[in-house]
mmCIF file with all atom_site columns, C-alpha atoms in Angstrom:
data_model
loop_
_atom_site.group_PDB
_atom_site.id
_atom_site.type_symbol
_atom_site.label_atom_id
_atom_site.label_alt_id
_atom_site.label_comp_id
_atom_site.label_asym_id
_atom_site.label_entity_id
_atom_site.label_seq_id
_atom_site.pdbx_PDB_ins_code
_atom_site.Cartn_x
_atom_site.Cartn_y
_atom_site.Cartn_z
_atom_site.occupancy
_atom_site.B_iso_or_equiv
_atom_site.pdbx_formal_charge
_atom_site.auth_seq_id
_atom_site.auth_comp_id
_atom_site.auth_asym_id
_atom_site.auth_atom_id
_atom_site.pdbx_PDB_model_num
ATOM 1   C CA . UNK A 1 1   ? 11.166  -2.657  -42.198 1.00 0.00 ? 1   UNK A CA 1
ATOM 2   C CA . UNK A 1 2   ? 12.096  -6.407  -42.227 1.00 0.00 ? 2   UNK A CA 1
ATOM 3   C CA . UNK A 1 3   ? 14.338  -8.574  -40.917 1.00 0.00 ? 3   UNK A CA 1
ATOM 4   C CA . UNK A 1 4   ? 14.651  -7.528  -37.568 1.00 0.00 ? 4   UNK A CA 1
ATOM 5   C CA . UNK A 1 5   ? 14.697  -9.466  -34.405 1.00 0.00 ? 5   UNK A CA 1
ATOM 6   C CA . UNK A 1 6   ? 14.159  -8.358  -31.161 1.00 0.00 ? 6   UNK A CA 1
ATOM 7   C CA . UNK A 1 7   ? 15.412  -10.821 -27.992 1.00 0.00 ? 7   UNK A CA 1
ATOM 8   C CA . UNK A 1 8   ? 15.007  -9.041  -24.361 1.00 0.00 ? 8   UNK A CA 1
ATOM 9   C CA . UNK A 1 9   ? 16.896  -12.106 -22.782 1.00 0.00 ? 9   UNK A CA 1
ATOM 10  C CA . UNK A 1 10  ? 14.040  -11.885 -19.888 1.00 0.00 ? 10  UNK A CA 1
ATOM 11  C CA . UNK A 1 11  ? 14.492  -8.625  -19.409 1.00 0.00 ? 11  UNK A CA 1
ATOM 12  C CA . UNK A 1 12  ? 10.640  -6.546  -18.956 1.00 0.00 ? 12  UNK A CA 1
ATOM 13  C CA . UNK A 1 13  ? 8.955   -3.730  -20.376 1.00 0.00 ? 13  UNK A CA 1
ATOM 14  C CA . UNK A 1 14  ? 6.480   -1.563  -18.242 1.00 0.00 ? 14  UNK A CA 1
ATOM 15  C CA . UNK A 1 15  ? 4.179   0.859   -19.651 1.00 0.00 ? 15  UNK A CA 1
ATOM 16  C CA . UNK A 1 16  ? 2.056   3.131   -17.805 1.00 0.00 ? 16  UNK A CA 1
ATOM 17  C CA . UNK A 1 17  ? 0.571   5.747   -19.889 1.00 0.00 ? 17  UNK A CA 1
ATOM 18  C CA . UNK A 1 18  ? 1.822   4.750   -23.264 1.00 0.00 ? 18  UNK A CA 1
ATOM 19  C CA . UNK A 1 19  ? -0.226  3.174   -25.411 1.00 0.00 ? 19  UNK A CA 1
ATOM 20  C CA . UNK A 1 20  ? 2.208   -0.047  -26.877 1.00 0.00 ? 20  UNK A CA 1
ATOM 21  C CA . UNK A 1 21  ? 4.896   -1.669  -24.908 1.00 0.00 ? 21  UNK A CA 1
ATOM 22  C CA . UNK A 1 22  ? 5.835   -3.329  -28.389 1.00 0.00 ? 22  UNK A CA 1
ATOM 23  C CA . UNK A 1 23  ? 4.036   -2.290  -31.650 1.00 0.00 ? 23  UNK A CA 1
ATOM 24  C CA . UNK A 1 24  ? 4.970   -3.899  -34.866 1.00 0.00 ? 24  UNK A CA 1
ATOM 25  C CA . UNK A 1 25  ? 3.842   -2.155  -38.075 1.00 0.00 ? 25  UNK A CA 1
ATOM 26  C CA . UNK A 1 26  ? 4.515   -2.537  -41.743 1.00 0.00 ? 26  UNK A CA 1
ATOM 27  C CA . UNK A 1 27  ? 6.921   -5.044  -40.835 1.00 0.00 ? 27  UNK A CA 1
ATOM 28  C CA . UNK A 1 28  ? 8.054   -8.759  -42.397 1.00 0.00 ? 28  UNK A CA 1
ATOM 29  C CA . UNK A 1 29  ? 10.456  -11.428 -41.225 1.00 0.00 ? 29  UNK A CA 1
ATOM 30  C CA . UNK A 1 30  ? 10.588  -10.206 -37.696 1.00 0.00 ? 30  UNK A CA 1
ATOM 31  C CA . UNK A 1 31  ? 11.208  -11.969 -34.462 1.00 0.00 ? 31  UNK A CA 1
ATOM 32  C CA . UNK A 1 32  ? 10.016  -10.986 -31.102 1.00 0.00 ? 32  UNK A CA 1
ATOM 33  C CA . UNK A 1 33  ? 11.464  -13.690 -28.562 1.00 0.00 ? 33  UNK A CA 1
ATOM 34  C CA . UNK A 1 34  ? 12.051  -13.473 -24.407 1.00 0.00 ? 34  UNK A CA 1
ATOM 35  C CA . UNK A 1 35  ? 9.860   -10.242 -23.792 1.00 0.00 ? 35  UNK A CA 1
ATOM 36  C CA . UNK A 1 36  ? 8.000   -10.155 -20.883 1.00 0.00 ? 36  UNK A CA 1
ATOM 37  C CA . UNK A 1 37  ? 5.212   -7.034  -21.023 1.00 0.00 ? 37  UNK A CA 1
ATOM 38  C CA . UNK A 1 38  ? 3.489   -5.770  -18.463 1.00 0.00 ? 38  UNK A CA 1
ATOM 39  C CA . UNK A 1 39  ? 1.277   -2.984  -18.020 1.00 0.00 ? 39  UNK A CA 1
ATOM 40  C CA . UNK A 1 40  ? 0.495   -1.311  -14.759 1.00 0.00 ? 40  UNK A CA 1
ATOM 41  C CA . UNK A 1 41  ? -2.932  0.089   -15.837 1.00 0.00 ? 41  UNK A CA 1
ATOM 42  C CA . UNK A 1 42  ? -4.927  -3.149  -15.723 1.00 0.00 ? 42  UNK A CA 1
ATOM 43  C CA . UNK A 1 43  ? -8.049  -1.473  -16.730 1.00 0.00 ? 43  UNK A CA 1
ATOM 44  C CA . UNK A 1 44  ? -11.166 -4.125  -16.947 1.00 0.00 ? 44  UNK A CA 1
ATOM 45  C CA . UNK A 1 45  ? -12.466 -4.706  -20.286 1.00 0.00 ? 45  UNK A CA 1
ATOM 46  C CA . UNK A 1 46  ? -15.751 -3.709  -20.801 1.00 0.00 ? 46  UNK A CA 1
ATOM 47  C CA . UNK A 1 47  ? -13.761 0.138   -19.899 1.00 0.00 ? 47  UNK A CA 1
ATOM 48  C CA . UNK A 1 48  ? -11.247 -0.250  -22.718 1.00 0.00 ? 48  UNK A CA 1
ATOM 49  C CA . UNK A 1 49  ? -7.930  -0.580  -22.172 1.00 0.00 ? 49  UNK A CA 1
ATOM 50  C CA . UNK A 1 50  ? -4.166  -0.238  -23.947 1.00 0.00 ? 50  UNK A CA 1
ATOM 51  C CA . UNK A 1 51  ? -2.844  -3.288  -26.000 1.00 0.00 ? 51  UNK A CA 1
ATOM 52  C CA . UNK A 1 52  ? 1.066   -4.442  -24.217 1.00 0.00 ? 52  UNK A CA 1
ATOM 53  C CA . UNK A 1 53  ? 1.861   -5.866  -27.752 1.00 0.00 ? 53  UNK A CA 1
ATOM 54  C CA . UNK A 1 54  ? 0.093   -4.978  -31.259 1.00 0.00 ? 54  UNK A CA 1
ATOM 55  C CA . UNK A 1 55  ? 0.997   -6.370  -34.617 1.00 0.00 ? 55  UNK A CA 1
ATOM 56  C CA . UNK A 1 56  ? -0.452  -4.141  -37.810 1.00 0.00 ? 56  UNK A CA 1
ATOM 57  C CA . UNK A 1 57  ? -0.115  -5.133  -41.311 1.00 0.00 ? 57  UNK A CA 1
ATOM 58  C CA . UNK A 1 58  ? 2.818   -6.929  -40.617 1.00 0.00 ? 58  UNK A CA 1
ATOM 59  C CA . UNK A 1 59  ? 4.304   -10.996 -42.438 1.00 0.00 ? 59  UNK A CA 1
ATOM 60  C CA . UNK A 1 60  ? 5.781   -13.649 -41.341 1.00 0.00 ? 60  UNK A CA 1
ATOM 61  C CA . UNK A 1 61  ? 6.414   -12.821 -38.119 1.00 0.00 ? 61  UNK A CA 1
ATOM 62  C CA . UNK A 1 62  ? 7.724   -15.425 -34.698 1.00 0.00 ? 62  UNK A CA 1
ATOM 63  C CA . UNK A 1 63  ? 6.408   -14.451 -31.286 1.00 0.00 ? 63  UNK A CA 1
ATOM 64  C CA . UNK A 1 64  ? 8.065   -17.113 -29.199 1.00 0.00 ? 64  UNK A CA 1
ATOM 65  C CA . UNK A 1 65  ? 8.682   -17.376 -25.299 1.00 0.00 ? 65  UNK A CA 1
ATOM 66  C CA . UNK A 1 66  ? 7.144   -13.941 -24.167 1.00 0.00 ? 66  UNK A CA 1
ATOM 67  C CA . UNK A 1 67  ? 4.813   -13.203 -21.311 1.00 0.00 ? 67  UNK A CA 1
ATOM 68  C CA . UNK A 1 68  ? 2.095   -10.355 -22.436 1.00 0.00 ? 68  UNK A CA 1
ATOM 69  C CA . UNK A 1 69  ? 1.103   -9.492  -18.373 1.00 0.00 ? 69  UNK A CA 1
ATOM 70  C CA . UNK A 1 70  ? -1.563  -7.000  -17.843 1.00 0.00 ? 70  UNK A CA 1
ATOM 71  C CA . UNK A 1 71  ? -3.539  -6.081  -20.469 1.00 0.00 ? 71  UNK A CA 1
ATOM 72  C CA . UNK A 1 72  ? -4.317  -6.853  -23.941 1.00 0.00 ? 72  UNK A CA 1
ATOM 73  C CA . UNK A 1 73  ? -2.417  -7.768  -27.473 1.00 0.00 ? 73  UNK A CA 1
ATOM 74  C CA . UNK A 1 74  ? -3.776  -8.009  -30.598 1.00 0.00 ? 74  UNK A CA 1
ATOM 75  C CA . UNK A 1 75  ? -2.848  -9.056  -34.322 1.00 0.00 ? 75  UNK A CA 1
ATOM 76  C CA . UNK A 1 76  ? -4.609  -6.889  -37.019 1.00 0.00 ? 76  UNK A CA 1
ATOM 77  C CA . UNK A 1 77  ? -4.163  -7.015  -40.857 1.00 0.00 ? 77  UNK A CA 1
ATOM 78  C CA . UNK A 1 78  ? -1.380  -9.503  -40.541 1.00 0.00 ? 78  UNK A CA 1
ATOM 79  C CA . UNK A 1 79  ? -0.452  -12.645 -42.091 1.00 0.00 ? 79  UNK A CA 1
ATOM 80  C CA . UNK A 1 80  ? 1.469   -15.903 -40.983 1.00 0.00 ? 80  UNK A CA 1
ATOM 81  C CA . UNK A 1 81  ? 2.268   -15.118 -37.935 1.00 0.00 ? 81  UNK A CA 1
ATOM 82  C CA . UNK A 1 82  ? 3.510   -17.658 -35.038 1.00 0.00 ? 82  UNK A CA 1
ATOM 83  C CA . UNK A 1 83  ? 2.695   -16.921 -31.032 1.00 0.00 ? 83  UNK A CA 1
ATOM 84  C CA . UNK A 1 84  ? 4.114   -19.711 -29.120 1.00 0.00 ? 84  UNK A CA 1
ATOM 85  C CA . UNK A 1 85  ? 5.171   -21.128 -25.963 1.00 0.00 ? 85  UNK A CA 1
ATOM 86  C CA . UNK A 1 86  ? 4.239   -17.482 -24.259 1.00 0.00 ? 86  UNK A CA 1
ATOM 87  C CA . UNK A 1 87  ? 1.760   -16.976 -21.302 1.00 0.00 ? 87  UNK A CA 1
ATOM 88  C CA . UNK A 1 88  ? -0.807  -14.608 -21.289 1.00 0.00 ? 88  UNK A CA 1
ATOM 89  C CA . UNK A 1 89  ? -3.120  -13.101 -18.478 1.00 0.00 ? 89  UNK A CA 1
ATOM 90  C CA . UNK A 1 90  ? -5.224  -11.091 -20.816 1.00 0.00 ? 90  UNK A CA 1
ATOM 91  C CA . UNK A 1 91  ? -6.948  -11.586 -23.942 1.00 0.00 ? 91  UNK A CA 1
ATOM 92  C CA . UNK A 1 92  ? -5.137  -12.141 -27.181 1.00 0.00 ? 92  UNK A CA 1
ATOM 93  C CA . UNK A 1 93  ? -7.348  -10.802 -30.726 1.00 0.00 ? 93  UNK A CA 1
ATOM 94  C CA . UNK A 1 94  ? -6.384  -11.482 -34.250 1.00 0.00 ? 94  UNK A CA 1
ATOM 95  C CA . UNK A 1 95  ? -8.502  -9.245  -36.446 1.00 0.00 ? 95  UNK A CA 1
ATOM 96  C CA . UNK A 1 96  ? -8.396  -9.504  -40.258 1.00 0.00 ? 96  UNK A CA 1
ATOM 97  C CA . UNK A 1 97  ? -5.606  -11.741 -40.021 1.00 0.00 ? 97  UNK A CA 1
ATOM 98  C CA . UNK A 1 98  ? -5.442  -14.904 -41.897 1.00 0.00 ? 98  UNK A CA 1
ATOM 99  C CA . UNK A 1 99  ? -2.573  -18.325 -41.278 1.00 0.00 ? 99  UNK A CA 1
ATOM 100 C CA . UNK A 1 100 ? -2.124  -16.699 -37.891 1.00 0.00 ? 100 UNK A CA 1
ATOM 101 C CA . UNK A 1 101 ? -0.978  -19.973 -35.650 1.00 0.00 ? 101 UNK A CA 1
ATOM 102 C CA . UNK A 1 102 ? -1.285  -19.824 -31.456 1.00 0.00 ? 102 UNK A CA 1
ATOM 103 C CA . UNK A 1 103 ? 0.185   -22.568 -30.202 1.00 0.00 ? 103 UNK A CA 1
ATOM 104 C CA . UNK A 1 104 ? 1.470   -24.449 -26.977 1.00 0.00 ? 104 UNK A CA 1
ATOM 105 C CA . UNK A 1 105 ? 0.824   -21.351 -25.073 1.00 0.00 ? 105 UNK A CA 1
ATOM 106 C CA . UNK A 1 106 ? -0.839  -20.665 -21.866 1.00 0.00 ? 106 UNK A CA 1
ATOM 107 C CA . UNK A 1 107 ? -3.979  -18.379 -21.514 1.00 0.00 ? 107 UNK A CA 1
ATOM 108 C CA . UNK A 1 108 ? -4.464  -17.555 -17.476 1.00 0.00 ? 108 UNK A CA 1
ATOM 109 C CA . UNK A 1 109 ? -7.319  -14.993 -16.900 1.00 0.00 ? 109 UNK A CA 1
ATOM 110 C CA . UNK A 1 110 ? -10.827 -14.006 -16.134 1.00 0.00 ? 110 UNK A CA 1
ATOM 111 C CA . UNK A 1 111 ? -10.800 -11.732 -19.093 1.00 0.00 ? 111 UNK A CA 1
ATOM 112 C CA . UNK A 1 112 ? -14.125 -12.301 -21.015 1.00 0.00 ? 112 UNK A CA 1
ATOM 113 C CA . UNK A 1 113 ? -12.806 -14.241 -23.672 1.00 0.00 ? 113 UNK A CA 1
ATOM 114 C CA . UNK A 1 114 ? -8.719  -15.563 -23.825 1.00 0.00 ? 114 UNK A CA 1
ATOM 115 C CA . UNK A 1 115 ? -9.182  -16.184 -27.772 1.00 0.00 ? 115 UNK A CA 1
ATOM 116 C CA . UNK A 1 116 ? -10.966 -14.078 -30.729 1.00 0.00 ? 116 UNK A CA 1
ATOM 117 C CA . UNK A 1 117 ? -10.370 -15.004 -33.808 1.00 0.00 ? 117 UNK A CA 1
ATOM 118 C CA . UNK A 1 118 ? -12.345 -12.226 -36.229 1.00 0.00 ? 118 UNK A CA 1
ATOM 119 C CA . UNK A 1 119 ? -12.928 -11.259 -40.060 1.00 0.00 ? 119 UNK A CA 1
ATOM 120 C CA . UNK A 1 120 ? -9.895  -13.478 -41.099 1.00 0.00 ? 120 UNK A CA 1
ATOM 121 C CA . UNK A 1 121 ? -9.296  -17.270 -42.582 1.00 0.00 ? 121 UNK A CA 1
ATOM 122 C CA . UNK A 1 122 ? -7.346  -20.011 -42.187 1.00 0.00 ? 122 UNK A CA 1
ATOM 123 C CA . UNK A 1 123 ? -5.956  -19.471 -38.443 1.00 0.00 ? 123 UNK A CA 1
ATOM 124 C CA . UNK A 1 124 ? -5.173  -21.731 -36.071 1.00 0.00 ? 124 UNK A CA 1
ATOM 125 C CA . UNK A 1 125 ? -5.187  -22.472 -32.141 1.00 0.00 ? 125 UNK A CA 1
ATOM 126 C CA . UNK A 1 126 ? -3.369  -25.779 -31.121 1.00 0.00 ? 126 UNK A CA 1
ATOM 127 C CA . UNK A 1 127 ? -2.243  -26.950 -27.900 1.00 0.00 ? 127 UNK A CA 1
ATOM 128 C CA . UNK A 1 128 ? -2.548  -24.038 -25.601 1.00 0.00 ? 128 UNK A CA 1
ATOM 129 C CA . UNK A 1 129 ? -3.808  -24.531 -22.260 1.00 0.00 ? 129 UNK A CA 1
ATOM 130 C CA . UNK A 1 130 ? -6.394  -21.776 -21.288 1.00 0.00 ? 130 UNK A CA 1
ATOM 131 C CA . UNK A 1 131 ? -7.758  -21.376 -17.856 1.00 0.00 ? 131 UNK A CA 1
ATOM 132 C CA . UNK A 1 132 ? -10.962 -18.890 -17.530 1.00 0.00 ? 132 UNK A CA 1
ATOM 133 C CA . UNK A 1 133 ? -10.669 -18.921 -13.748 1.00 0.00 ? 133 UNK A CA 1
ATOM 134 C CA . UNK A 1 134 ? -14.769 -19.153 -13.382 1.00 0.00 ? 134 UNK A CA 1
ATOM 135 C CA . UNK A 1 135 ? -16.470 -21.402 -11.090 1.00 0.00 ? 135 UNK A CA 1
ATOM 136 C CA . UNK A 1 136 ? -18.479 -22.833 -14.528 1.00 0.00 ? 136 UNK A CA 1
ATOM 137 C CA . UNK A 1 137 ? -21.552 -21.805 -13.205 1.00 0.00 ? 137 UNK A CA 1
ATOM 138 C CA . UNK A 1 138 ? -23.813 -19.157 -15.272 1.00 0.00 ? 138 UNK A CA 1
ATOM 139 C CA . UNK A 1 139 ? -25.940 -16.524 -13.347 1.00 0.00 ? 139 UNK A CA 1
ATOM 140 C CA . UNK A 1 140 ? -26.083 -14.385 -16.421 1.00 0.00 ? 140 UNK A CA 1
ATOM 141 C CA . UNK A 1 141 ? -23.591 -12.082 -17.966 1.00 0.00 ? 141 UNK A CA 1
ATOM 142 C CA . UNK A 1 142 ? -23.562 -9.434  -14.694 1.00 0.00 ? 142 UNK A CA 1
ATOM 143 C CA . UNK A 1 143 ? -23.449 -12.004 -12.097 1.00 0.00 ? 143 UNK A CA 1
ATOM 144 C CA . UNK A 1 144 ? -20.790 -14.666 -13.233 1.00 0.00 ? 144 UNK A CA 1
ATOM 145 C CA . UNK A 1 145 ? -17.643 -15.173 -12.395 1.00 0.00 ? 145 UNK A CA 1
ATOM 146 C CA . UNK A 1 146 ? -14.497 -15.447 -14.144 1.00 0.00 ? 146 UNK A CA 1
ATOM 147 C CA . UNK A 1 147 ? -14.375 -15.437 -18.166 1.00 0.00 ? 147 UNK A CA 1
ATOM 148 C CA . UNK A 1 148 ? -17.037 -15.886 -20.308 1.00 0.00 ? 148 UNK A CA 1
ATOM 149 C CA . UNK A 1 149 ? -15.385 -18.255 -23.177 1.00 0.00 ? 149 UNK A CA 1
ATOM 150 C CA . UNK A 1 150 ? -12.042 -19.656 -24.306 1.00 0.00 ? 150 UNK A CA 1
ATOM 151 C CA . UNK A 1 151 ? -12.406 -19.564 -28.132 1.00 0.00 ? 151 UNK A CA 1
ATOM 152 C CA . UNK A 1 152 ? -14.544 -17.045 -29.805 1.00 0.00 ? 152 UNK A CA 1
ATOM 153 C CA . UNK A 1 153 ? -14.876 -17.213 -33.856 1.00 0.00 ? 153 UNK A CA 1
ATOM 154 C CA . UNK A 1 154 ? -16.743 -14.656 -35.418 1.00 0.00 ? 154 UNK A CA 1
ATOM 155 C CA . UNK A 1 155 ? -16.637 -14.217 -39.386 1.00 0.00 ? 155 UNK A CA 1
ATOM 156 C CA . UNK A 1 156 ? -14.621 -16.268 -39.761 1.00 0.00 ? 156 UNK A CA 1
ATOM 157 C CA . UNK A 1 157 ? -13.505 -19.584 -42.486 1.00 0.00 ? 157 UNK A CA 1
ATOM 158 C CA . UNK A 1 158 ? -11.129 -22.166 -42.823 1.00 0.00 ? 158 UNK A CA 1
ATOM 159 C CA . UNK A 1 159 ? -10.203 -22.017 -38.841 1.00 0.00 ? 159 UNK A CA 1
ATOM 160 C CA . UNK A 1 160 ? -8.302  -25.057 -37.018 1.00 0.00 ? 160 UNK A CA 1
ATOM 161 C CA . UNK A 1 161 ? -9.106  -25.416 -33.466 1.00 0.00 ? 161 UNK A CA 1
ATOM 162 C CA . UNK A 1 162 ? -6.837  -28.611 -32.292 1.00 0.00 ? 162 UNK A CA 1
ATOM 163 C CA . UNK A 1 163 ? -5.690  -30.063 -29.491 1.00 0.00 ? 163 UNK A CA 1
ATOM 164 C CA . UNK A 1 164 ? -6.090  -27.632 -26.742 1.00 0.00 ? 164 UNK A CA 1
ATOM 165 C CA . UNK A 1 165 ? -7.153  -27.986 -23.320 1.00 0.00 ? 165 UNK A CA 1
ATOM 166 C CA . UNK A 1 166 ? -9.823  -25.463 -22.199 1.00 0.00 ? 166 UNK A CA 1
ATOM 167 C CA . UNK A 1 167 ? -11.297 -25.162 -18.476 1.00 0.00 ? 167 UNK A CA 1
ATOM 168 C CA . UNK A 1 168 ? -13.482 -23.411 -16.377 1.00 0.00 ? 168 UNK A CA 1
ATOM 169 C CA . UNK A 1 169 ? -15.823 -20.552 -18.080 1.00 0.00 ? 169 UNK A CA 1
ATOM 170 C CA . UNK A 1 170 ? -19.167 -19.444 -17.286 1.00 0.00 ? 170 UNK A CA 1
ATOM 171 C CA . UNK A 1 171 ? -20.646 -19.316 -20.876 1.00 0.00 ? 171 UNK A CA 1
ATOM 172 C CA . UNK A 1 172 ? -18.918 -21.872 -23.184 1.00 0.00 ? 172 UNK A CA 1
ATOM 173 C CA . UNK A 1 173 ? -15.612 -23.586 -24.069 1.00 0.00 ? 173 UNK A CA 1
ATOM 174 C CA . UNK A 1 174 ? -15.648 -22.661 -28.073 1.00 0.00 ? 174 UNK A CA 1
ATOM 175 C CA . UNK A 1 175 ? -18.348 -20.169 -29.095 1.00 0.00 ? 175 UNK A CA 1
ATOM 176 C CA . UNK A 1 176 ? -18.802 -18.921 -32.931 1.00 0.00 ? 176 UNK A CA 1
ATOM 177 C CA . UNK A 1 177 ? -20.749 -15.707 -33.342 1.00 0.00 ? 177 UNK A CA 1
ATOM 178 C CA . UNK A 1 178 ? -21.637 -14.368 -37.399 1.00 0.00 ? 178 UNK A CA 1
ATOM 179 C CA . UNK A 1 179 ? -20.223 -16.904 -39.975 1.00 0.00 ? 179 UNK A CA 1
ATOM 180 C CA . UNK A 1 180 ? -18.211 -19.809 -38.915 1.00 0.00 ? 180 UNK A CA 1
ATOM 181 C CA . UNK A 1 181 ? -17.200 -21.698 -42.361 1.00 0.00 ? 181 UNK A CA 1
ATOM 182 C CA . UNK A 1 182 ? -15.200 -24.502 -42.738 1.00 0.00 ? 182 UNK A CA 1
ATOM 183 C CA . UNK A 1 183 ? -13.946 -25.015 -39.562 1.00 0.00 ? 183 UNK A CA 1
ATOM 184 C CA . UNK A 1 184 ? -12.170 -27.949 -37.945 1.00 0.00 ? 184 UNK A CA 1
ATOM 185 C CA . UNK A 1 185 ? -12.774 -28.413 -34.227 1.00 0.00 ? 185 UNK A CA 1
ATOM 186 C CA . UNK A 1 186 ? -10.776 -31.959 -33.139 1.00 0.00 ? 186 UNK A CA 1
ATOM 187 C CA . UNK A 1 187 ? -9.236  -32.943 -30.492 1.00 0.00 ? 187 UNK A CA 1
ATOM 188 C CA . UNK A 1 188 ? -9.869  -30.560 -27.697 1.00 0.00 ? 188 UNK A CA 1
ATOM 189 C CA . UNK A 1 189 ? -10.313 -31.345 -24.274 1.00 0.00 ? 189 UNK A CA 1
ATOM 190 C CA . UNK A 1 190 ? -13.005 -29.390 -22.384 1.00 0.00 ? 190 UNK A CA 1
ATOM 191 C CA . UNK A 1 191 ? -14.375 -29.115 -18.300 1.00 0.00 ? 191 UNK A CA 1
ATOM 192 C CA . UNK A 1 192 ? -16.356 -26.947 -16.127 1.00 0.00 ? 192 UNK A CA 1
ATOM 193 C CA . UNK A 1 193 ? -18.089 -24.444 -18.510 1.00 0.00 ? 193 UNK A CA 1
ATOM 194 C CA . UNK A 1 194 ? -21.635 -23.216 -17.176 1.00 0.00 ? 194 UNK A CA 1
ATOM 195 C CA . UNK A 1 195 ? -23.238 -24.105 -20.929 1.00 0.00 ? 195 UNK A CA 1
ATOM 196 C CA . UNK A 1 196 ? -21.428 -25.811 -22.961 1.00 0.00 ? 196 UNK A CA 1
ATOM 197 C CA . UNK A 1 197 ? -18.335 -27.138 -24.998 1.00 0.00 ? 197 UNK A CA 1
ATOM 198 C CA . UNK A 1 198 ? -19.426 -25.573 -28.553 1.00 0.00 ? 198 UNK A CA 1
ATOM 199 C CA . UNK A 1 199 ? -22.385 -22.952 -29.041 1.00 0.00 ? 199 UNK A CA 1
ATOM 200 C CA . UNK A 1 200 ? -23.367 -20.157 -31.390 1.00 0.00 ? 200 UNK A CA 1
ATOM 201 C CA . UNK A 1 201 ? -25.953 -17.331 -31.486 1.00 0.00 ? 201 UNK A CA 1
ATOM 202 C CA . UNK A 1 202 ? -26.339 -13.756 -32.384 1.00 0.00 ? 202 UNK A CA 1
ATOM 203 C CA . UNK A 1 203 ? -26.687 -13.679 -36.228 1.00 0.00 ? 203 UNK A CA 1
ATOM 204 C CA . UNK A 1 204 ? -24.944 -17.391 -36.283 1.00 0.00 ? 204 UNK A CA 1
ATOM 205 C CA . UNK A 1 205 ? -24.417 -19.011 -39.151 1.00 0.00 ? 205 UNK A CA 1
ATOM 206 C CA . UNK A 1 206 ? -22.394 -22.426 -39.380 1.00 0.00 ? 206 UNK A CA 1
ATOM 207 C CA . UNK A 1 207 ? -21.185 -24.396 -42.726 1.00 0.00 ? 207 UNK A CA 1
ATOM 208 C CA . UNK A 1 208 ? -18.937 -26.969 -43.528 1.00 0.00 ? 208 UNK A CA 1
ATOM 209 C CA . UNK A 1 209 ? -17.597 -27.377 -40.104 1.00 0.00 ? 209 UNK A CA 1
ATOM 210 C CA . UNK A 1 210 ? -15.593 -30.530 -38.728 1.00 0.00 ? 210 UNK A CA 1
ATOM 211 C CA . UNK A 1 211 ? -16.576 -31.523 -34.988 1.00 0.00 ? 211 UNK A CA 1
ATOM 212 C CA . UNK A 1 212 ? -14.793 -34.780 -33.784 1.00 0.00 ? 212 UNK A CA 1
ATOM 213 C CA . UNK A 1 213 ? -12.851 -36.613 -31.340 1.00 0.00 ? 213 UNK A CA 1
ATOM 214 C CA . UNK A 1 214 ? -13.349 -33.889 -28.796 1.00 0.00 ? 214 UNK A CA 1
ATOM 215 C CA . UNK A 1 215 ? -13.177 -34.455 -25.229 1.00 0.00 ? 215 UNK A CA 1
ATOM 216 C CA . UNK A 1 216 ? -16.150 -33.463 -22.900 1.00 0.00 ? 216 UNK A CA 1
ATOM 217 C CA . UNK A 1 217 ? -16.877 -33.297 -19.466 1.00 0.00 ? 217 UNK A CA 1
ATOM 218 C CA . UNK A 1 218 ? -18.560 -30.930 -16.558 1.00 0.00 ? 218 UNK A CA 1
ATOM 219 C CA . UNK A 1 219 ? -21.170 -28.941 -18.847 1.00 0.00 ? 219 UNK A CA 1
ATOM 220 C CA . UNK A 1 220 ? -24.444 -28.475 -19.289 1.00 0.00 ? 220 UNK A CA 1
#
């Protein structure tokens, strides 16, 4: 189906049991605007948990003003899709996606990561304000508080990470894990992280990557 555009004027969806407040699949030229999702189960991550909003093999899609509340969303097998100006409390992946753009929105959570980008190319986080709610100090991955990182890239190329202001993780701001290629990291402004601003391990391997004009401070 395309073409379709869904504006809930404010209005809020609660799931319980169900698995999707929203799901979007097999779909191009859609709109999702002025949805706030919420999901009463709250179940912590390393348990598993429902997704409030999924997008599958879906195009050119506009996710703009929408609070995902709760639990997770993810964008799988999609392609040029926008998120913007929406809040999030929970983590937000985009899996075999590629020109997926996140911007101007605002990550709020101790989730362990508010960011994956994974297996795709040629997306892009700019100017969203994530908040890891950790006390930036590391005493190992049982014993910290708050999120782990803001940004994680794994397997991933051609990735623009611009102008965003990321605060207050235990691990680090930006972390890469498998194959970052080709990225461009500029512009960010990073504090309070319990390792660092940019670091990669497990199986890491970097090429072709842009680091500059980045602002650092609080870290290790």
């Amino acid at each position: 189906m395309s073409n379709v555009s869904l504006d809930c004027q404010n209005h809020t969806i609660t799931s319980k049991n169900e698995d999707y407040n929203i799901y979007v699949k097999g779909s191009s030229d859609f709109k999702i605007n002025n949805c706030k999702l919420v999901s009463s189960l709250n179940v912590p991550v390393e348990k598993g948990t429902q997704d409030v909003l999924k997008i599958e093999d879906s195009k050119r899609g506009d996710l703009n003003n929408n609070t995902i509340a709760g639990n997770f969303a993810q964008i799988r097998g999609s392609s040029f899709i926008t998120v913007h100006n929406s809040i999030f409390t929970n983590q937000l992946l985009v899996y075999r996606s590629n020109n997926t753009t996140i911007k101007d929105n605002n990550f709020s959570s101790s989730a362990t990561v508010a960011i994956i980008l994974q297996e795709g190319s040629n997306n892009s986080a700019i100017s969203n304000f994530i908040d890891g709610k950790s006390d930036g100090v590391f005493n190992g991955m049982d014993n910290s508080v708050g999120a782990d990182d803001g940004i994680v890239i794994t397997d991933e190329s051609g990735d623009l990470i611009q102008g965003n202001t990321l605060q207050n993780f235990f691990d680090c701001a930006i972390e890469n894990t498998g194959k970052m290629f080709d990225a461009k990291i500029i512009g960010n402004k990073a504090s309070n992280a319990g390792v660092c601003f940019l670091g990669g391990w497990y199986y890491s391997s970097v090429k072709g990557i842009i680091v500059k004009d980045n602002i650092v401070s609080n870290m290790p």
